[in-house]
PDB file of C-alpha atoms in Angstrom:
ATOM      1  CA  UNK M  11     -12.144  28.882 -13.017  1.00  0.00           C
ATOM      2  CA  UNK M  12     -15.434  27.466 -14.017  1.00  0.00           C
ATOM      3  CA  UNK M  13     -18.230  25.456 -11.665  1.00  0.00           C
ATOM      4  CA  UNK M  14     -16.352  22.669 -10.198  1.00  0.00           C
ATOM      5  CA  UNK M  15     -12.371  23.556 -10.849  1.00  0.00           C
ATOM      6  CA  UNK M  16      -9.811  24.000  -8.614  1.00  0.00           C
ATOM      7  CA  UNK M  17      -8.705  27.439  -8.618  1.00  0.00           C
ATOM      8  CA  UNK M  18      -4.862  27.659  -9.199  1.00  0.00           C
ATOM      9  CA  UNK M  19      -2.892  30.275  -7.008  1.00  0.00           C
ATOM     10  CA  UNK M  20       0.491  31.564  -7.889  1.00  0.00           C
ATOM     11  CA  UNK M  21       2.606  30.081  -5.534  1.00  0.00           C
ATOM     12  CA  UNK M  22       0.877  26.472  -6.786  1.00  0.00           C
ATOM     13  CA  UNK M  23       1.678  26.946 -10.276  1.00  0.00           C
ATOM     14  CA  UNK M  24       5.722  28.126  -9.528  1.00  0.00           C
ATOM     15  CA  UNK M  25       5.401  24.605  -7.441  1.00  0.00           C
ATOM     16  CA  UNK M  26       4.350  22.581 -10.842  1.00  0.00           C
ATOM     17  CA  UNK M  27       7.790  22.968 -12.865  1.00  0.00           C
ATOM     18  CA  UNK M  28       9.484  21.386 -10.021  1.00  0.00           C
ATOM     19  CA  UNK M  29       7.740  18.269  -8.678  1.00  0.00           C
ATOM     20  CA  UNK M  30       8.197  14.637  -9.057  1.00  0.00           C
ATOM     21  CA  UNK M  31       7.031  14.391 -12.360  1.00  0.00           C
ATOM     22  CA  UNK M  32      10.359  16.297 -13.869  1.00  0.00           C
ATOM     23  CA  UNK M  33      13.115  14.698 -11.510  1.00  0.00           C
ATOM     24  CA  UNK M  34      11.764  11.151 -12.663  1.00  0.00           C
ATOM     25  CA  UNK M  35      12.138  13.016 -16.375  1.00  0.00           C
ATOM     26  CA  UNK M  36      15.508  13.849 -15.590  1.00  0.00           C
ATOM     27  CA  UNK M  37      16.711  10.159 -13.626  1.00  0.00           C
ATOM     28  CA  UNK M  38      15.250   8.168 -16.897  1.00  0.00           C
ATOM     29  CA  UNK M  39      17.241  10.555 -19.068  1.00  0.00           C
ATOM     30  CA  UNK M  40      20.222  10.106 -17.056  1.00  0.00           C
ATOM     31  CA  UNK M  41      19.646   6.720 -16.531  1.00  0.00           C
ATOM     32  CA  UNK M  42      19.167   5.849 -20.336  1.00  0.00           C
ATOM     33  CA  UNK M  43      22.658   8.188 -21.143  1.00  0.00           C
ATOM     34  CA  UNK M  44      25.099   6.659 -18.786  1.00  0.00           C
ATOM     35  CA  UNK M  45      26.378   3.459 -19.143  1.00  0.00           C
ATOM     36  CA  UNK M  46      24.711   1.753 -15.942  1.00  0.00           C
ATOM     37  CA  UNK M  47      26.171  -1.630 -15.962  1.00  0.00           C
ATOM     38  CA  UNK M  48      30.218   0.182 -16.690  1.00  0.00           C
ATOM     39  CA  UNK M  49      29.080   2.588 -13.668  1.00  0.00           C
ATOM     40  CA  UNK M  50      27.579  -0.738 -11.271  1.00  0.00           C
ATOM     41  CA  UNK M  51      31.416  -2.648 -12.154  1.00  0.00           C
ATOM     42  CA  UNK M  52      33.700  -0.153 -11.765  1.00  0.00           C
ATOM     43  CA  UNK M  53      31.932   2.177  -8.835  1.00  0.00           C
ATOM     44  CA  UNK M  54      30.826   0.018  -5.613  1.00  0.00           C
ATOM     45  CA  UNK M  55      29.875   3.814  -4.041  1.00  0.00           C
ATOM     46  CA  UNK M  56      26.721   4.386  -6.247  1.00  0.00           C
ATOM     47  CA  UNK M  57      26.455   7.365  -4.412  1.00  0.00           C
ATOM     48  CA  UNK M  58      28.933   9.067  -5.833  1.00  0.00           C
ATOM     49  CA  UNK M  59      27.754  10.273  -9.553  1.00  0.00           C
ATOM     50  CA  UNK M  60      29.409  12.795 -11.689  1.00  0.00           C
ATOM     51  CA  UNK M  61      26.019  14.024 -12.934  1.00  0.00           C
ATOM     52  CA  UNK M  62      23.157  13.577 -10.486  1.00  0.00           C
ATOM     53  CA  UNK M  63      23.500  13.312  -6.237  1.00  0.00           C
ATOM     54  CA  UNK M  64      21.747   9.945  -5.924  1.00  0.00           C
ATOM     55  CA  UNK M  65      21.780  10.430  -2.335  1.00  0.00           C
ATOM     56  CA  UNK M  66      19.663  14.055  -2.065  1.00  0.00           C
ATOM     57  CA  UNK M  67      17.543  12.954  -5.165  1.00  0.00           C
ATOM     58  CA  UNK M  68      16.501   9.544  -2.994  1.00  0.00           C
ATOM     59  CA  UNK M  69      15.745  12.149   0.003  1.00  0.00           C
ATOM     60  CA  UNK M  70      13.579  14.520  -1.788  1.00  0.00           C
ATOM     61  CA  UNK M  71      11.453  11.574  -2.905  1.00  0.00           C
ATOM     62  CA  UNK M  72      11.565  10.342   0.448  1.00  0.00           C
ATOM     63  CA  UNK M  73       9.787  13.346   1.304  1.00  0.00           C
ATOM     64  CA  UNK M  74       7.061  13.068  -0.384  1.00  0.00           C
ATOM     65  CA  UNK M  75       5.533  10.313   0.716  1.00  0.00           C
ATOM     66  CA  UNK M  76       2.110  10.658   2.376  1.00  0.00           C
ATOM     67  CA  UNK M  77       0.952   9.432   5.328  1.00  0.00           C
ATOM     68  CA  UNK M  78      -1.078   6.583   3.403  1.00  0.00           C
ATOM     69  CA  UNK M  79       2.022   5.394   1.882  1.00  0.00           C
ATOM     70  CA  UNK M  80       1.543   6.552  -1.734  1.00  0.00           C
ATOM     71  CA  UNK M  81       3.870   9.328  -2.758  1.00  0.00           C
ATOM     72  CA  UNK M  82       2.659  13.084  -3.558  1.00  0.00           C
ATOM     73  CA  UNK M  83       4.247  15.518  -6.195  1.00  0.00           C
ATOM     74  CA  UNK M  84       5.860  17.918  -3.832  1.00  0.00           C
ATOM     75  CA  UNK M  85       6.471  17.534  -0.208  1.00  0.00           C
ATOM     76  CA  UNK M  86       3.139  17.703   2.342  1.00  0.00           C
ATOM     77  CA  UNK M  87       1.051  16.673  -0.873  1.00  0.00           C
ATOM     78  CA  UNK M  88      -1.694  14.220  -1.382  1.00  0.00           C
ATOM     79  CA  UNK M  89      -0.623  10.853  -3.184  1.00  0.00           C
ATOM     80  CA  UNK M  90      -2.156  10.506  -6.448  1.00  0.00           C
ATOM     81  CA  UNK M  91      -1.143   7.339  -8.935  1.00  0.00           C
ATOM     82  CA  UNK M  92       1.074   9.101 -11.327  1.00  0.00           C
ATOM     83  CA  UNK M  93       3.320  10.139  -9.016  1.00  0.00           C
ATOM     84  CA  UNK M  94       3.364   7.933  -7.074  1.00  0.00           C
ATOM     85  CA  UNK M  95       4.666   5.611  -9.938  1.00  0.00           C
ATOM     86  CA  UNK M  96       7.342   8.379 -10.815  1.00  0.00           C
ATOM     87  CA  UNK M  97       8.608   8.842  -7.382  1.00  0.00           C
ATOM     88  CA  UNK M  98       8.938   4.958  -7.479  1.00  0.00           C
ATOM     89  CA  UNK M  99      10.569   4.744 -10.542  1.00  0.00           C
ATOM     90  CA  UNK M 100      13.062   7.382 -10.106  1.00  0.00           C
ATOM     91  CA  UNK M 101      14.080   5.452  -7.098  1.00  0.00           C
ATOM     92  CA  UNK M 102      14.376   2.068  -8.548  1.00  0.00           C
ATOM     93  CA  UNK M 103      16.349   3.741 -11.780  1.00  0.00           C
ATOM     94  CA  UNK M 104      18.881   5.475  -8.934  1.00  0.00           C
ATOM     95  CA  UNK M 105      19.063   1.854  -7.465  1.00  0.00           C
ATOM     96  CA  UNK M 106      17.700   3.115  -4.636  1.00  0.00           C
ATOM     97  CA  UNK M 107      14.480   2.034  -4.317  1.00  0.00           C
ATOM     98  CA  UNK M 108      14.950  -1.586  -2.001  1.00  0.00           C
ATOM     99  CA  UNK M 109      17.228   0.423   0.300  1.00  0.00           C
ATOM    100  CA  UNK M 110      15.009   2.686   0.900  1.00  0.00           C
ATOM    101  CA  UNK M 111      11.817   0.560   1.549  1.00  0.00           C
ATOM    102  CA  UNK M 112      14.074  -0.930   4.111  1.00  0.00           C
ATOM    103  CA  UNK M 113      15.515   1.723   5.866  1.00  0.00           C
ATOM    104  CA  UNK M 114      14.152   1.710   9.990  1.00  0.00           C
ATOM    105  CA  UNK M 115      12.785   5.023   9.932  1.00  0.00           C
ATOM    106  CA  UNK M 116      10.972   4.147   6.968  1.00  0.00           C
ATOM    107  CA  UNK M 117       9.611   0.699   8.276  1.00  0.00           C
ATOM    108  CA  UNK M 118       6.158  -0.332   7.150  1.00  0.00           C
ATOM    109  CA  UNK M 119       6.554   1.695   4.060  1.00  0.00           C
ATOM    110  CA  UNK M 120       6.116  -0.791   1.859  1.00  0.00           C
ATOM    111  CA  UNK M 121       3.453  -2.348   3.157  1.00  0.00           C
ATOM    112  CA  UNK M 122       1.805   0.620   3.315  1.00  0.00           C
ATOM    113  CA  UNK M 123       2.377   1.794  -0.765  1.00  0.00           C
ATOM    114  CA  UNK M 124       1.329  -1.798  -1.364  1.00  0.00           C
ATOM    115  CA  UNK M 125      -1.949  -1.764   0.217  1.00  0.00           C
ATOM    116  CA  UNK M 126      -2.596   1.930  -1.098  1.00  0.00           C
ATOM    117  CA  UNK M 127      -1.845   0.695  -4.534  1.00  0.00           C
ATOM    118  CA  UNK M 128      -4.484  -2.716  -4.222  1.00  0.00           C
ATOM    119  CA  UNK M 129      -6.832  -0.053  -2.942  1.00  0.00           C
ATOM    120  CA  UNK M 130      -6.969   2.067  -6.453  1.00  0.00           C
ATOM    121  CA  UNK M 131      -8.403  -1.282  -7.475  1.00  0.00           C
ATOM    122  CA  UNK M 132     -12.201  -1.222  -7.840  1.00  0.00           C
ATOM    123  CA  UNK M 133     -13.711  -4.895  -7.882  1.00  0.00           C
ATOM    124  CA  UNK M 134     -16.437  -6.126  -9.766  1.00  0.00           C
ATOM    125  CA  UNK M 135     -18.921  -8.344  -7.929  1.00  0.00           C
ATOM    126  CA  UNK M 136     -19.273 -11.674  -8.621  1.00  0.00           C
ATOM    127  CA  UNK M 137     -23.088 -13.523  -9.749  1.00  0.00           C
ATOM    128  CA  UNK M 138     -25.775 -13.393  -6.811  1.00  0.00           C
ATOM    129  CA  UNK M 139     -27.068 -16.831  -7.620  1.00  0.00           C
ATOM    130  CA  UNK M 140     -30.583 -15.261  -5.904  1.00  0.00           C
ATOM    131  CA  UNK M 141     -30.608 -12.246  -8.392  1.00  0.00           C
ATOM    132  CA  UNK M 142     -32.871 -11.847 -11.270  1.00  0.00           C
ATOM    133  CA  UNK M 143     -30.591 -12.842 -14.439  1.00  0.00           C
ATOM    134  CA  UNK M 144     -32.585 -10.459 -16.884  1.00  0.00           C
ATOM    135  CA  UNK M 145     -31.684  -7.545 -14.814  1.00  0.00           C
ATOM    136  CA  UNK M 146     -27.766  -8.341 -14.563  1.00  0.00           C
ATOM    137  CA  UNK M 147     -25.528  -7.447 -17.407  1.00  0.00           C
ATOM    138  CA  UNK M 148     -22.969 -10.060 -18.254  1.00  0.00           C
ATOM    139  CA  UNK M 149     -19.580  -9.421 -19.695  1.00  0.00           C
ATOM    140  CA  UNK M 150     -16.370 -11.597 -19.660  1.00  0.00           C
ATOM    141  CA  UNK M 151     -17.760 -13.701 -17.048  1.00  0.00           C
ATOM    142  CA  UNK M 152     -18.321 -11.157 -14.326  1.00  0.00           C
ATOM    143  CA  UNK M 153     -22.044 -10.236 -13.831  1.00  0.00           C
ATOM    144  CA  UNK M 154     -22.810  -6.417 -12.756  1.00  0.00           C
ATOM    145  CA  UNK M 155     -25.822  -3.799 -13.000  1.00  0.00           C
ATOM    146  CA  UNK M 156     -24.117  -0.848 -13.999  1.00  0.00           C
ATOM    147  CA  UNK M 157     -20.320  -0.780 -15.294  1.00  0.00           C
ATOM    148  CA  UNK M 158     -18.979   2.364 -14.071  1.00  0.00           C
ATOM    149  CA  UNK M 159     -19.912   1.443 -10.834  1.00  0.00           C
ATOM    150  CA  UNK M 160     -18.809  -1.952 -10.674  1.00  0.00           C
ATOM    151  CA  UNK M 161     -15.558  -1.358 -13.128  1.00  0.00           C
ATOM    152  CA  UNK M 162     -12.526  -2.914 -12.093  1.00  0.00           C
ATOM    153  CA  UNK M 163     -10.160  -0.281 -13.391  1.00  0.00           C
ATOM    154  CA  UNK M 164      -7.770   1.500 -11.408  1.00  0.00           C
ATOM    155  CA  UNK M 165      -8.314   5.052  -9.731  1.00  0.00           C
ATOM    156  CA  UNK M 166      -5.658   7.358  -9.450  1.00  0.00           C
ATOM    157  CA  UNK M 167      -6.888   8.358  -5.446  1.00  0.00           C
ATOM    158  CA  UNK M 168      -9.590   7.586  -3.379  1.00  0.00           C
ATOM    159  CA  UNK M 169     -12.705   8.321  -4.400  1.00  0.00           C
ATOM    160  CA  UNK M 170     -12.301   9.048  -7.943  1.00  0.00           C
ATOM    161  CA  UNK M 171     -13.642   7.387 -11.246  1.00  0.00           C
ATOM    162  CA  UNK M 172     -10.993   5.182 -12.294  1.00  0.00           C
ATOM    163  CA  UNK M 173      -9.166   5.659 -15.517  1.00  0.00           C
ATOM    164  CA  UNK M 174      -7.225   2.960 -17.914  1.00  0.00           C
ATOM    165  CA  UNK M 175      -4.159   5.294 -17.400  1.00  0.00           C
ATOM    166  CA  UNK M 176      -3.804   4.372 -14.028  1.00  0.00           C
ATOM    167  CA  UNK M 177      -3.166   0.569 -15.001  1.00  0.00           C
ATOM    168  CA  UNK M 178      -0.118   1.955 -16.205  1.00  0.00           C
ATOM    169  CA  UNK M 179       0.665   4.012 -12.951  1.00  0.00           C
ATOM    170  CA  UNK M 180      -0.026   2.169 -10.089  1.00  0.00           C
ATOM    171  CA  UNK M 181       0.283  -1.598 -11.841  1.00  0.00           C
ATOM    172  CA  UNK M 182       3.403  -0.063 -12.845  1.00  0.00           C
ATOM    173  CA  UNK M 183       4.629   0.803  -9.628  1.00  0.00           C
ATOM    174  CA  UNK M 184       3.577  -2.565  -7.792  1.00  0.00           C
ATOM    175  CA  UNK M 185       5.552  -4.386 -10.730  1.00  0.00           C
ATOM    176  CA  UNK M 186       8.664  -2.703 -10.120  1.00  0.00           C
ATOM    177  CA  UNK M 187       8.297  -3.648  -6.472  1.00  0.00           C
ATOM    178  CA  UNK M 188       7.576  -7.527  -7.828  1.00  0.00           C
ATOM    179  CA  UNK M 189       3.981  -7.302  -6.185  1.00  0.00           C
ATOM    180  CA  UNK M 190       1.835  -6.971  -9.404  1.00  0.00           C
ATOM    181  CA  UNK M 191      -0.105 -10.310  -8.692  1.00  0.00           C
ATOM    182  CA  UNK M 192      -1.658  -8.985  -5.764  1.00  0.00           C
ATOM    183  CA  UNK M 193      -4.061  -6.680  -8.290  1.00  0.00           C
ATOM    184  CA  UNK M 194      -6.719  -8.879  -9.778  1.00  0.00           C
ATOM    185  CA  UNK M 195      -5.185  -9.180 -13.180  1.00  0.00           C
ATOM    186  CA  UNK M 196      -7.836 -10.642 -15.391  1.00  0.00           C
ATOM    187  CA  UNK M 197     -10.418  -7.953 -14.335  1.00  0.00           C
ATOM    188  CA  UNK M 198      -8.049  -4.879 -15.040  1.00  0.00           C
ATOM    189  CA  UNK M 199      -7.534  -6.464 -18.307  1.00  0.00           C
ATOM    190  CA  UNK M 200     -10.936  -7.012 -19.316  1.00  0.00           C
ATOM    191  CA  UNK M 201     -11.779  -3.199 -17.919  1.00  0.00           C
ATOM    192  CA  UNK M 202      -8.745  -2.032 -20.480  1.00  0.00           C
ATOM    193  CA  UNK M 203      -9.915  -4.160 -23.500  1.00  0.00           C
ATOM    194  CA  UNK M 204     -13.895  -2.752 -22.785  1.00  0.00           C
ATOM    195  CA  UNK M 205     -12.067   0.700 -22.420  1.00  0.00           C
ATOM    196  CA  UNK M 206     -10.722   0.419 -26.453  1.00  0.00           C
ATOM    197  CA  UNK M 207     -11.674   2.649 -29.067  1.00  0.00           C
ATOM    198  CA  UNK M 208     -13.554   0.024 -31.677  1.00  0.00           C
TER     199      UNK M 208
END
């Protein structure tokens, strides 16, 4: 490994063709080849599937989530935007995922993803009326001295440069928990549209 990377051990890289990112693979494939509304009608028990255990599938994710709410790739891992969205979105495809944000043992979960989700949001700060207006930069109406410090795009885990990917992720995951207007919508747009390839 060169200055700066992670060195990779074995046992880490037998870990990577098993975590969340390949069971949410595997749910949106199922999901997409089974006919989901015949399945909802006819079976009451979604439980009970002929091709995929809903019930251990929803327990592995379950145990991944980290202690800040956001959901790692394997058990005991740190939380990191992409899988955090797949671990959500494997749940809500199983239909799983509003039971299990409810469950007791589970309380405050939500909550917790919620808040861990806002706070992958960077925020650009608004005009100092006081400030010298030759040495501010303005752009779409917010005023800032240096973008990539002040860019309101999304980062995929505490402190770490944000990325327009993670828009995707984590906006992703608060929409499918209908709590996408709590991110600061205007500002992530303007950071993807600055973000463009001309």
């Amino acid at each position: 490994a060169g200055e700066g990377e992670e060195k990779t051990t074995v046992e880490e890289k037998v870990d990577d063709d098993c975590d969340l990112r390949f069971m949410y693979l595997t749910i949106a494939i199922w999901y997409l080849l089974t006919d989901q509304n015949n399945k909802s009608s006819n079976n009451n028990n979604n439980d009970k599937d002929p091709y995929i255990n809903i019930q251990s599938a929803t327990s592995y994710i379950l145990s991944c989530v980290s202690y800040d709410g956001s959901i790692g790739l394997t058990p005991g891992r740190e939380g990191h935007g992409g899988s955090t969205f797949c671990g959500t979105a494997s749940l809500h495809l199983l239909g799983t995922l509003d039971a299990s944000m409810a469950r007791r043992e589970l309380r405050g979960w939500k909550e917790d993803l919620i808040r861990w989700c806002v706070m992958r949001q960077r925020s650009l700060p608004k005009r100092d009326e006081k400030e010298n207006e030759e040495e501010l930069i303005s752009q779409n109406g917010y005023y800032y001295h240096d973008w990539d410090k002040y860019a309101a795009g999304m980062q995929g885990r505490p402190n770490k440069l944000q990325d327009t990917c993670y828009s995707y992720w984590i906006g992703g995951t608060l929409h499918m928990m209908n709590e996408s207007h709590v991110l600061d919508g205007w500002a992530l747009r303007d950071y993807v549209l600055t973000r463009q390839s001309p």
